[in-house]
mmCIF file of C-alpha atoms in Angstrom:
data_model
loop_
_atom_site.group_PDB
_atom_site.id
_atom_site.type_symbol
_atom_site.label_atom_id
_atom_site.label_comp_id
_atom_site.label_asym_id
_atom_site.label_seq_id
_atom_site.Cartn_x
_atom_site.Cartn_y
_atom_site.Cartn_z
ATOM 1 C CA MET A 51 0.047 0.008 0.175
ATOM 2 C CA SER A 52 1.296 3.163 -1.157
ATOM 3 C CA PRO A 53 1.765 5.956 1.906
ATOM 4 C CA LYS A 54 -0.947 8.341 0.390
ATOM 5 C CA ALA A 55 -3.385 5.326 0.698
ATOM 6 C CA MET A 56 -3.129 4.740 4.357
ATOM 7 C CA ALA A 57 -5.400 6.685 6.658
ATOM 8 C CA ARG A 58 -4.438 10.324 7.695
ATOM 9 C CA PRO A 59 -1.410 10.451 9.759
ATOM 10 C CA GLY A 60 -0.880 12.067 13.354
ATOM 11 C CA GLY A 61 1.970 13.429 15.188
ATOM 12 C CA ARG A 62 5.180 14.357 12.939
ATOM 13 C CA SER A 63 3.778 12.593 10.043
ATOM 14 C CA ALA A 64 0.706 15.114 9.931
ATOM 15 C CA ARG A 65 2.890 18.055 10.359
ATOM 16 C CA VAL A 66 5.335 16.917 7.532
ATOM 17 C CA GLN A 67 2.415 16.699 5.290
ATOM 18 C CA GLU A 68 0.586 19.982 6.000
ATOM 19 C CA SER A 69 3.969 21.745 5.611
ATOM 20 C CA VAL A 70 4.410 20.332 2.230
ATOM 21 C CA HIS A 71 0.827 20.624 1.360
ATOM 22 C CA ALA A 72 0.998 24.634 2.605
ATOM 23 C CA ALA A 73 4.340 24.823 0.614
ATOM 24 C CA VAL A 74 3.031 23.530 -2.626
ATOM 25 C CA ARG A 75 0.022 25.884 -2.521
ATOM 26 C CA GLU A 76 2.068 29.087 -1.453
ATOM 27 C CA LEU A 77 4.640 28.438 -4.423
ATOM 28 C CA GLU A 78 2.310 27.741 -7.052
ATOM 29 C CA ALA A 79 0.171 31.101 -5.977
ATOM 30 C CA GLU A 80 3.530 33.105 -5.584
ATOM 31 C CA GLN A 81 5.276 31.876 -8.360
ATOM 32 C CA GLY A 82 3.044 29.715 -10.627
ATOM 33 C CA ARG A 83 3.017 26.127 -11.649
ATOM 34 C CA ALA A 84 6.238 26.223 -13.476
ATOM 35 C CA SER A 85 8.142 26.902 -10.125
ATOM 36 C CA LEU A 86 7.187 23.602 -8.513
ATOM 37 C CA THR A 87 10.180 21.061 -8.083
ATOM 38 C CA VAL A 88 10.545 18.948 -5.314
ATOM 39 C CA PRO A 89 13.713 20.628 -4.093
ATOM 40 C CA ALA A 90 11.672 23.842 -4.093
ATOM 41 C CA VAL A 91 8.678 22.701 -2.079
ATOM 42 C CA ALA A 92 10.889 20.973 0.312
ATOM 43 C CA ALA A 93 12.926 24.259 1.009
ATOM 44 C CA ARG A 94 9.951 26.153 1.644
ATOM 45 C CA ALA A 95 8.263 23.274 3.848
ATOM 46 C CA GLY A 96 11.680 22.769 5.799
ATOM 47 C CA VAL A 97 11.933 19.213 4.764
ATOM 48 C CA THR A 98 14.637 17.335 2.958
ATOM 49 C CA PRO A 99 13.725 16.294 -0.812
ATOM 50 C CA SER A 100 14.413 12.463 0.299
ATOM 51 C CA THR A 101 11.442 13.355 2.564
ATOM 52 C CA ILE A 102 8.927 13.977 -0.429
ATOM 53 C CA TYR A 103 10.426 11.314 -2.455
ATOM 54 C CA ARG A 104 10.090 8.586 0.449
ATOM 55 C CA ARG A 105 6.345 9.670 0.918
ATOM 56 C CA TRP A 106 5.024 10.851 -2.263
ATOM 57 C CA GLY A 107 7.392 9.348 -4.600
ATOM 58 C CA ASP A 108 7.692 12.242 -7.362
ATOM 59 C CA LEU A 109 6.074 15.813 -7.948
ATOM 60 C CA HIS A 110 3.026 14.358 -9.704
ATOM 61 C CA GLU A 111 2.281 11.832 -6.772
ATOM 62 C CA LEU A 112 2.480 14.954 -4.302
ATOM 63 C CA LEU A 113 0.453 17.609 -6.649
ATOM 64 C CA SER A 114 -1.941 14.515 -6.702
ATOM 65 C CA ASP A 115 -2.148 14.262 -2.949
ATOM 66 C CA VAL A 116 -2.593 18.047 -2.508
ATOM 67 C CA ALA A 117 -5.277 18.240 -5.284
ATOM 68 C CA VAL A 118 -7.124 15.336 -3.172
ATOM 69 C CA GLU A 119 -7.204 17.439 -0.301
ATOM 70 C CA ARG A 120 -8.113 20.331 -1.805
ATOM 71 C CA LEU A 121 -11.167 18.691 -3.550
ATOM 72 C CA ARG A 122 -12.546 17.585 0.100
ATOM 73 C CA PRO A 123 -15.678 19.126 0.872
ATOM 74 C CA GLU A 124 -15.656 21.617 3.579
ATOM 75 C CA GLU A 125 -19.202 21.320 4.907
ATOM 76 C CA PRO A 126 -22.120 18.953 4.281
ATOM 77 C CA PRO A 127 -24.693 19.742 1.582
ATOM 78 C CA ALA A 128 -27.137 22.461 2.100
ATOM 79 C CA ASP A 129 -30.728 21.467 2.982
ATOM 80 C CA HIS A 130 -33.420 23.199 1.159
ATOM 81 C CA GLY A 131 -36.292 21.228 2.212
ATOM 82 C CA SER A 132 -36.496 18.594 -0.713
ATOM 83 C CA LEU A 133 -34.456 16.114 -2.506
ATOM 84 C CA HIS A 134 -35.049 17.607 -6.115
ATOM 85 C CA ALA A 135 -34.021 21.295 -4.115
ATOM 86 C CA ASP A 136 -31.200 19.755 -2.181
ATOM 87 C CA LEU A 137 -29.804 17.796 -5.321
ATOM 88 C CA GLU A 138 -30.077 20.579 -7.603
ATOM 89 C CA SER A 139 -28.215 22.829 -5.325
ATOM 90 C CA TRP A 140 -25.251 20.435 -4.634
ATOM 91 C CA ALA A 141 -25.279 19.676 -8.493
ATOM 92 C CA ARG A 142 -25.130 23.390 -9.460
ATOM 93 C CA GLN A 143 -22.317 24.031 -6.775
ATOM 94 C CA PHE A 144 -20.197 20.922 -7.623
ATOM 95 C CA LEU A 145 -20.371 21.894 -11.580
ATOM 96 C CA ASP A 146 -19.269 25.493 -10.548
ATOM 97 C CA GLU A 147 -16.279 24.248 -8.388
ATOM 98 C CA MET A 148 -15.237 21.355 -10.751
ATOM 99 C CA ALA A 149 -15.489 23.290 -13.949
ATOM 100 C CA SER A 150 -13.505 26.320 -12.522
ATOM 101 C CA PRO A 151 -9.577 26.329 -13.753
ATOM 102 C CA SER A 152 -8.780 25.678 -10.532
ATOM 103 C CA GLY A 153 -11.090 22.540 -10.250
ATOM 104 C CA ARG A 154 -10.015 21.511 -13.461
ATOM 105 C CA ALA A 155 -6.400 21.698 -12.579
ATOM 106 C CA TYR A 156 -7.100 19.708 -9.276
ATOM 107 C CA SER A 157 -8.884 16.937 -11.216
ATOM 108 C CA ARG A 158 -6.039 16.754 -13.681
ATOM 109 C CA ASP A 159 -3.323 16.708 -10.763
ATOM 110 C CA ALA A 160 -5.485 14.294 -8.984
ATOM 111 C CA LEU A 161 -5.521 11.723 -11.746
ATOM 112 C CA LEU A 162 -2.063 12.271 -13.106
ATOM 113 C CA GLY A 163 -0.040 11.108 -9.976
ATOM 114 C CA ASP A 164 -2.554 8.666 -9.015
ATOM 115 C CA PRO A 165 -0.950 5.524 -10.410
ATOM 116 C CA ASP A 166 -3.050 3.101 -8.244
ATOM 117 C CA GLY A 167 -6.565 5.102 -8.597
ATOM 118 C CA SER A 168 -6.558 5.316 -5.075
ATOM 119 C CA ASN A 169 -6.904 9.106 -5.390
ATOM 120 C CA ALA A 170 -9.517 8.850 -7.846
ATOM 121 C CA GLY A 171 -11.267 6.959 -5.766
ATOM 122 C CA GLN A 172 -11.016 9.173 -2.923
ATOM 123 C CA CYS A 173 -12.537 12.266 -4.981
ATOM 124 C CA SER A 174 -15.164 9.964 -6.122
ATOM 125 C CA ALA A 175 -15.723 8.824 -2.437
ATOM 126 C CA TYR A 176 -16.360 12.594 -1.619
ATOM 127 C CA ALA A 177 -19.090 12.989 -4.030
ATOM 128 C CA ALA A 178 -20.721 10.034 -3.268
ATOM 129 C CA ASP A 179 -20.625 10.893 0.530
ATOM 130 C CA GLN A 180 -22.324 14.327 0.045
ATOM 131 C CA ILE A 181 -24.958 12.602 -2.159
ATOM 132 C CA ASP A 182 -25.661 10.060 0.577
ATOM 133 C CA VAL A 183 -26.227 13.039 2.991
ATOM 134 C CA ILE A 184 -28.842 14.314 0.718
ATOM 135 C CA LEU A 185 -30.568 11.094 0.139
ATOM 136 C CA ALA A 186 -30.746 10.044 3.580
ATOM 137 C CA ARG A 187 -31.979 13.560 4.667
ATOM 138 C CA ALA A 188 -34.917 12.764 1.803
ATOM 139 C CA SER A 189 -35.858 9.584 2.677
ATOM 140 C CA GLY A 190 -36.131 10.965 6.534
ATOM 141 C CA ARG A 191 -38.619 13.291 5.240
ATOM 142 C CA GLY A 192 -40.335 10.206 3.462
ATOM 143 C CA GLU A 193 -39.237 11.088 0.111
ATOM 144 C CA THR A 194 -38.537 8.553 -2.515
ATOM 145 C CA VAL A 195 -34.732 8.143 -3.358
ATOM 146 C CA PRO A 196 -32.545 6.680 -5.848
ATOM 147 C CA ASP A 197 -29.500 5.014 -4.700
ATOM 148 C CA VAL A 198 -26.142 6.613 -4.569
ATOM 149 C CA GLU A 199 -24.800 5.059 -7.805
ATOM 150 C CA ALA A 200 -27.570 6.101 -9.774
ATOM 151 C CA VAL A 201 -26.914 9.638 -8.938
ATOM 152 C CA MET A 202 -23.480 9.270 -9.407
ATOM 153 C CA ASP A 203 -24.150 7.785 -12.909
ATOM 154 C CA HIS A 204 -26.529 10.117 -13.875
ATOM 155 C CA VAL A 205 -25.401 13.420 -12.641
ATOM 156 C CA VAL A 206 -21.927 13.313 -11.317
ATOM 157 C CA ALA A 207 -20.561 10.832 -14.094
ATOM 158 C CA PRO A 208 -21.757 13.245 -17.203
ATOM 159 C CA MET A 209 -20.383 16.352 -15.452
ATOM 160 C CA MET A 210 -16.989 14.967 -14.966
ATOM 161 C CA TYR A 211 -16.916 13.554 -18.287
ATOM 162 C CA ARG A 212 -17.759 17.183 -19.693
ATOM 163 C CA ILE A 213 -15.588 18.832 -17.508
ATOM 164 C CA LEU A 214 -12.347 16.810 -18.407
ATOM 165 C CA PHE A 215 -13.372 16.150 -22.321
ATOM 166 C CA ARG A 216 -16.103 18.390 -23.844
ATOM 167 C CA PRO A 217 -16.089 21.660 -21.922
ATOM 168 C CA GLY A 218 -19.362 23.160 -23.419
ATOM 169 C CA ARG A 219 -22.690 23.410 -21.743
ATOM 170 C CA LEU A 220 -21.201 23.684 -18.201
ATOM 171 C CA THR A 221 -24.256 25.926 -16.633
ATOM 172 C CA ALA A 222 -26.535 25.737 -14.137
ATOM 173 C CA ALA A 223 -29.340 24.764 -16.623
ATOM 174 C CA TYR A 224 -27.233 21.543 -17.484
ATOM 175 C CA ALA A 225 -26.889 20.519 -14.019
ATOM 176 C CA ASP A 226 -30.738 21.058 -13.300
ATOM 177 C CA ASP A 227 -31.332 18.876 -16.514
ATOM 178 C CA LEU A 228 -29.095 15.929 -15.326
ATOM 179 C CA VAL A 229 -30.890 16.244 -11.759
ATOM 180 C CA ARG A 230 -34.300 16.019 -13.369
ATOM 181 C CA ALA A 231 -33.442 13.405 -15.374
ATOM 182 C CA ALA A 232 -31.989 11.202 -12.457
ATOM 183 C CA LEU A 233 -35.077 11.792 -10.302
ATOM 184 C CA ALA A 234 -37.496 11.310 -12.884
ATOM 185 C CA PRO A 235 -39.759 8.113 -12.452
ATOM 186 C CA PRO A 236 -38.560 5.430 -14.963
ATOM 187 C CA VAL A 237 -40.621 4.842 -17.648
ATOM 188 C CA PRO A 238 -41.983 1.452 -18.081
ATOM 189 C CA PRO A 239 -41.035 -0.880 -21.189
ATOM 190 C CA GLY A 240 -43.361 -1.208 -24.090
#
């Protein structure tokens, strides 16, 4: 198991991770992405380059780890009183954040330095967890809810495909259409 796939570390390891992550963010903001090298990040973080290589392997894996942390939602999805309103609000916010220049960059970084797929899986789990909160809340109100995977397949997956490969139509109306289709009752065959 790679170090990045393990549970969040504590103690010194957590301090090293935070200082290295902060160094990446600071250097990128101050000097641009081209300035990011393992020695520059190590110097800013106050660690040796070998610490970064041991823990992350290379710059791409470090950037992937930073991106996954930046893509972590900061709070639970808002409660707007109904499944449709909650999911529509969340989908609009998700699309807005992920389609932004920084969201696209973090998505690319998360995938680029992810040889075993664990970071992509973590990003997917963040979205699934947020959707699960929305669905559980709606179920508690007595609403009929789809399962998490159906929402992932019909709302999140098409958005991410467009964000990564076909960046047109990334509007609130597009997010609304996806939610409406995901929540529509199934049409009986025949």
